[in-house]
């Protein structure tokens, strides 16, 4: 069997980091890839999910600012929980 040309079953090499960077920089391309990979309904749901996450992050940041303004102790349970929720919403946790 000759290995001098790629055929069926040949590995496909993808630079995942580069692909992720390109998709982050080009939302239209990301939306098109989501639609091709998951179908139009799922692509709309994914787009809605991102918007919802952004709204949650904004709300959590506002809540945390209110806690700071109310002079809640840094180590208080509410302050810590708001920080944990914010980290999860941002995908940092």
Short mmCIF file of N, CA and C in Angstrom, two decimals:
data_model
loop_
_atom_site.label_atom_id
_atom_site.label_comp_id
_atom_site.label_asym_id
_atom_site.label_seq_id
_atom_site.Cartn_x
_atom_site.Cartn_y
_atom_site.Cartn_z
N UNK A 1 0.84 -1.17 0.00
CA UNK A 1 0.00 0.00 0.00
C UNK A 1 0.89 1.24 0.00
N UNK A 2 0.60 2.14 -0.88
CA UNK A 2 1.42 3.34 -1.02
C UNK A 2 0.96 4.44 -0.07
N UNK A 3 1.93 5.12 0.53
CA UNK A 3 1.63 6.24 1.44
C UNK A 3 2.11 7.56 0.86
N UNK A 4 2.31 7.61 -0.46
CA UNK A 4 2.85 8.83 -1.04
C UNK A 4 1.79 9.89 -1.33
N UNK A 5 0.54 9.59 -1.13
CA UNK A 5 -0.51 10.60 -1.29
C UNK A 5 -1.57 10.40 -0.23
N UNK A 6 -2.23 11.48 0.11
CA UNK A 6 -3.28 11.38 1.12
C UNK A 6 -4.55 10.89 0.45
N UNK A 7 -5.21 10.01 1.13
CA UNK A 7 -6.47 9.50 0.62
C UNK A 7 -7.47 9.43 1.74
N UNK A 8 -8.48 8.63 1.53
CA UNK A 8 -9.50 8.46 2.56
C UNK A 8 -8.84 7.94 3.83
N UNK A 9 -9.21 8.50 4.93
CA UNK A 9 -8.66 8.07 6.20
C UNK A 9 -7.41 8.80 6.61
N UNK A 10 -6.91 9.69 5.74
CA UNK A 10 -5.72 10.47 6.11
C UNK A 10 -6.10 11.46 7.20
N UNK A 11 -5.22 11.69 8.14
CA UNK A 11 -5.55 12.62 9.23
C UNK A 11 -5.68 14.05 8.71
N UNK A 12 -6.58 14.78 9.30
CA UNK A 12 -6.76 16.19 8.99
C UNK A 12 -6.15 16.97 10.15
N UNK A 13 -5.23 17.84 9.85
CA UNK A 13 -4.54 18.62 10.88
C UNK A 13 -5.16 20.01 10.93
N UNK A 14 -5.58 20.42 12.12
CA UNK A 14 -6.22 21.72 12.30
C UNK A 14 -5.52 22.48 13.42
N UNK A 15 -5.19 23.73 13.18
CA UNK A 15 -4.65 24.59 14.22
C UNK A 15 -5.85 25.16 14.98
N UNK A 16 -6.23 24.51 16.07
CA UNK A 16 -7.43 24.87 16.81
C UNK A 16 -7.32 26.29 17.37
N UNK A 17 -6.17 26.64 17.88
CA UNK A 17 -6.00 27.99 18.45
C UNK A 17 -6.23 29.06 17.38
N UNK A 18 -5.69 28.84 16.20
CA UNK A 18 -5.87 29.80 15.11
C UNK A 18 -7.34 29.85 14.68
N UNK A 19 -7.97 28.69 14.59
CA UNK A 19 -9.39 28.65 14.21
C UNK A 19 -10.25 29.40 15.23
N UNK A 20 -9.99 29.19 16.53
CA UNK A 20 -10.75 29.88 17.57
C UNK A 20 -10.53 31.39 17.48
N UNK A 21 -9.30 31.80 17.23
CA UNK A 21 -8.99 33.23 17.11
C UNK A 21 -9.74 33.83 15.93
N UNK A 22 -9.75 33.13 14.81
CA UNK A 22 -10.44 33.64 13.62
C UNK A 22 -11.95 33.75 13.87
N UNK A 23 -12.52 32.77 14.55
CA UNK A 23 -13.95 32.81 14.83
C UNK A 23 -14.29 33.92 15.82
N UNK A 24 -13.42 34.16 16.80
CA UNK A 24 -13.65 35.25 17.75
C UNK A 24 -13.57 36.60 17.06
N UNK A 25 -12.70 36.72 16.08
CA UNK A 25 -12.51 37.99 15.38
C UNK A 25 -13.55 38.23 14.30
N UNK A 26 -14.23 37.19 13.87
CA UNK A 26 -15.20 37.32 12.78
C UNK A 26 -16.53 36.68 13.19
N UNK A 27 -17.42 37.44 13.84
CA UNK A 27 -18.69 36.87 14.30
C UNK A 27 -19.55 36.30 13.18
N UNK A 28 -19.47 36.91 11.97
CA UNK A 28 -20.26 36.38 10.85
C UNK A 28 -19.79 34.98 10.47
N UNK A 29 -18.47 34.79 10.45
CA UNK A 29 -17.93 33.47 10.14
C UNK A 29 -18.33 32.48 11.23
N UNK A 30 -18.27 32.90 12.48
CA UNK A 30 -18.65 32.02 13.59
C UNK A 30 -20.11 31.61 13.47
N UNK A 31 -20.98 32.58 13.14
CA UNK A 31 -22.40 32.26 12.98
C UNK A 31 -22.62 31.28 11.84
N UNK A 32 -21.89 31.47 10.73
CA UNK A 32 -22.02 30.57 9.59
C UNK A 32 -21.53 29.16 9.95
N UNK A 33 -20.42 29.08 10.68
CA UNK A 33 -19.90 27.77 11.08
C UNK A 33 -20.87 27.07 12.02
N UNK A 34 -21.47 27.83 12.96
CA UNK A 34 -22.46 27.24 13.86
C UNK A 34 -23.65 26.70 13.08
N UNK A 35 -24.09 27.47 12.08
CA UNK A 35 -25.24 27.03 11.28
C UNK A 35 -24.90 25.78 10.48
N UNK A 36 -23.71 25.74 9.90
CA UNK A 36 -23.30 24.56 9.14
C UNK A 36 -23.14 23.34 10.03
N UNK A 37 -22.59 23.55 11.22
CA UNK A 37 -22.32 22.43 12.12
C UNK A 37 -23.56 21.94 12.85
N UNK A 38 -24.41 22.87 13.26
CA UNK A 38 -25.51 22.50 14.15
C UNK A 38 -26.90 22.72 13.56
N UNK A 39 -27.00 23.41 12.44
CA UNK A 39 -28.30 23.72 11.85
C UNK A 39 -28.76 25.11 12.26
N UNK A 40 -29.72 25.67 11.50
CA UNK A 40 -30.13 27.05 11.74
C UNK A 40 -30.77 27.29 13.11
N UNK A 41 -31.58 26.36 13.59
CA UNK A 41 -32.24 26.55 14.88
C UNK A 41 -31.20 26.60 16.01
N UNK A 42 -30.30 25.65 16.02
CA UNK A 42 -29.27 25.61 17.06
C UNK A 42 -28.36 26.83 16.97
N UNK A 43 -28.07 27.29 15.75
CA UNK A 43 -27.22 28.48 15.58
C UNK A 43 -27.88 29.70 16.21
N UNK A 44 -29.20 29.84 16.02
CA UNK A 44 -29.92 30.96 16.64
C UNK A 44 -29.90 30.82 18.16
N UNK A 45 -30.04 29.59 18.65
CA UNK A 45 -30.02 29.38 20.09
C UNK A 45 -28.64 29.71 20.67
N UNK A 46 -27.58 29.34 19.96
CA UNK A 46 -26.22 29.66 20.41
C UNK A 46 -26.00 31.17 20.44
N UNK A 47 -26.49 31.87 19.42
CA UNK A 47 -26.35 33.32 19.39
C UNK A 47 -27.11 33.94 20.55
N UNK A 48 -28.30 33.44 20.83
CA UNK A 48 -29.08 33.94 21.96
C UNK A 48 -28.40 33.66 23.28
N UNK A 49 -27.73 32.53 23.38
CA UNK A 49 -27.01 32.16 24.61
C UNK A 49 -25.90 33.16 24.90
N UNK A 50 -25.15 33.53 23.87
CA UNK A 50 -24.06 34.49 24.06
C UNK A 50 -24.59 35.84 24.53
N UNK A 51 -25.71 36.28 23.95
CA UNK A 51 -26.32 37.55 24.38
C UNK A 51 -26.78 37.46 25.83
N UNK A 52 -27.36 36.32 26.19
CA UNK A 52 -27.83 36.13 27.56
C UNK A 52 -26.66 36.15 28.54
N UNK A 53 -25.56 35.51 28.18
CA UNK A 53 -24.37 35.50 29.05
C UNK A 53 -23.85 36.92 29.23
N UNK A 54 -23.82 37.71 28.15
CA UNK A 54 -23.36 39.10 28.27
C UNK A 54 -24.26 39.89 29.21
N UNK A 55 -25.58 39.68 29.11
CA UNK A 55 -26.52 40.36 30.00
C UNK A 55 -26.30 39.93 31.45
N UNK A 56 -26.05 38.64 31.66
CA UNK A 56 -25.80 38.15 33.02
C UNK A 56 -24.53 38.76 33.60
N UNK A 57 -23.49 38.85 32.79
CA UNK A 57 -22.24 39.44 33.26
C UNK A 57 -22.47 40.90 33.66
N UNK A 58 -23.20 41.64 32.83
CA UNK A 58 -23.49 43.04 33.16
C UNK A 58 -24.28 43.14 34.46
N UNK A 59 -25.29 42.28 34.63
CA UNK A 59 -26.11 42.31 35.84
C UNK A 59 -25.28 41.95 37.07
N UNK A 60 -24.42 40.96 36.94
CA UNK A 60 -23.58 40.56 38.07
C UNK A 60 -22.56 41.63 38.43
N UNK A 61 -22.01 42.29 37.41
CA UNK A 61 -21.08 43.39 37.68
C UNK A 61 -21.79 44.53 38.40
N UNK A 62 -23.02 44.82 38.00
CA UNK A 62 -23.81 45.87 38.66
C UNK A 62 -24.11 45.47 40.11
N UNK A 63 -24.46 44.20 40.31
CA UNK A 63 -24.76 43.73 41.66
C UNK A 63 -23.51 43.85 42.54
N UNK A 64 -22.39 43.49 42.01
CA UNK A 64 -21.15 43.56 42.77
C UNK A 64 -20.80 45.01 43.11
N UNK A 65 -21.06 45.91 42.16
CA UNK A 65 -20.82 47.33 42.42
C UNK A 65 -21.73 47.83 43.54
N UNK A 66 -22.97 47.34 43.54
CA UNK A 66 -23.90 47.72 44.62
C UNK A 66 -23.40 47.20 45.96
N UNK A 67 -22.87 46.00 45.98
CA UNK A 67 -22.32 45.45 47.23
C UNK A 67 -21.17 46.31 47.73
N UNK A 68 -20.30 46.74 46.79
CA UNK A 68 -19.18 47.60 47.18
C UNK A 68 -19.70 48.93 47.72
N UNK A 69 -20.72 49.49 47.05
CA UNK A 69 -21.28 50.77 47.48
C UNK A 69 -21.94 50.66 48.85
N UNK A 70 -22.48 49.48 49.15
CA UNK A 70 -23.13 49.27 50.45
C UNK A 70 -22.12 48.93 51.53
N UNK A 71 -20.84 48.94 51.17
CA UNK A 71 -19.76 48.63 52.11
C UNK A 71 -19.89 47.26 52.75
N UNK A 72 -20.34 46.28 51.95
CA UNK A 72 -20.35 44.91 52.47
C UNK A 72 -18.90 44.48 52.69
N UNK A 73 -18.65 43.75 53.73
CA UNK A 73 -17.28 43.28 53.95
C UNK A 73 -16.79 42.44 52.77
N UNK A 74 -15.52 42.60 52.43
CA UNK A 74 -14.94 41.88 51.30
C UNK A 74 -15.19 40.38 51.39
N UNK A 75 -15.10 39.82 52.55
CA UNK A 75 -15.25 38.38 52.71
C UNK A 75 -16.66 37.92 52.98
N UNK A 76 -17.64 38.81 52.86
CA UNK A 76 -19.02 38.41 53.16
C UNK A 76 -19.50 37.38 52.16
N UNK A 77 -20.44 36.57 52.58
CA UNK A 77 -20.95 35.48 51.74
C UNK A 77 -21.53 36.03 50.43
N UNK A 78 -22.32 37.10 50.51
CA UNK A 78 -22.94 37.67 49.31
C UNK A 78 -21.88 38.17 48.33
N UNK A 79 -20.84 38.82 48.85
CA UNK A 79 -19.78 39.35 48.00
C UNK A 79 -19.05 38.21 47.31
N UNK A 80 -18.72 37.18 48.06
CA UNK A 80 -18.00 36.03 47.49
C UNK A 80 -18.86 35.30 46.46
N UNK A 81 -20.15 35.12 46.76
CA UNK A 81 -21.04 34.43 45.82
C UNK A 81 -21.18 35.23 44.53
N UNK A 82 -21.25 36.55 44.64
CA UNK A 82 -21.37 37.36 43.43
C UNK A 82 -20.11 37.22 42.58
N UNK A 83 -18.96 37.16 43.23
CA UNK A 83 -17.71 36.97 42.49
C UNK A 83 -17.64 35.62 41.81
N UNK A 84 -18.10 34.58 42.50
CA UNK A 84 -18.12 33.23 41.91
C UNK A 84 -19.08 33.18 40.72
N UNK A 85 -20.26 33.78 40.87
CA UNK A 85 -21.24 33.78 39.78
C UNK A 85 -20.71 34.55 38.58
N UNK A 86 -20.03 35.66 38.83
CA UNK A 86 -19.47 36.46 37.75
C UNK A 86 -18.38 35.68 37.02
N UNK A 87 -17.53 35.00 37.75
CA UNK A 87 -16.47 34.19 37.13
C UNK A 87 -17.07 33.07 36.28
N UNK A 88 -18.12 32.43 36.78
CA UNK A 88 -18.77 31.36 36.00
C UNK A 88 -19.39 31.92 34.73
N UNK A 89 -20.06 33.06 34.84
CA UNK A 89 -20.70 33.66 33.67
C UNK A 89 -19.68 34.06 32.61
N UNK A 90 -18.52 34.49 33.06
CA UNK A 90 -17.45 34.87 32.12
C UNK A 90 -16.70 33.66 31.59
N UNK A 91 -16.96 32.48 32.15
CA UNK A 91 -16.26 31.28 31.74
C UNK A 91 -14.90 31.14 32.37
N UNK A 92 -14.67 31.84 33.48
CA UNK A 92 -13.37 31.81 34.15
C UNK A 92 -13.31 30.75 35.23
N UNK A 93 -14.44 30.20 35.62
CA UNK A 93 -14.47 29.23 36.72
C UNK A 93 -14.48 27.82 36.18
#
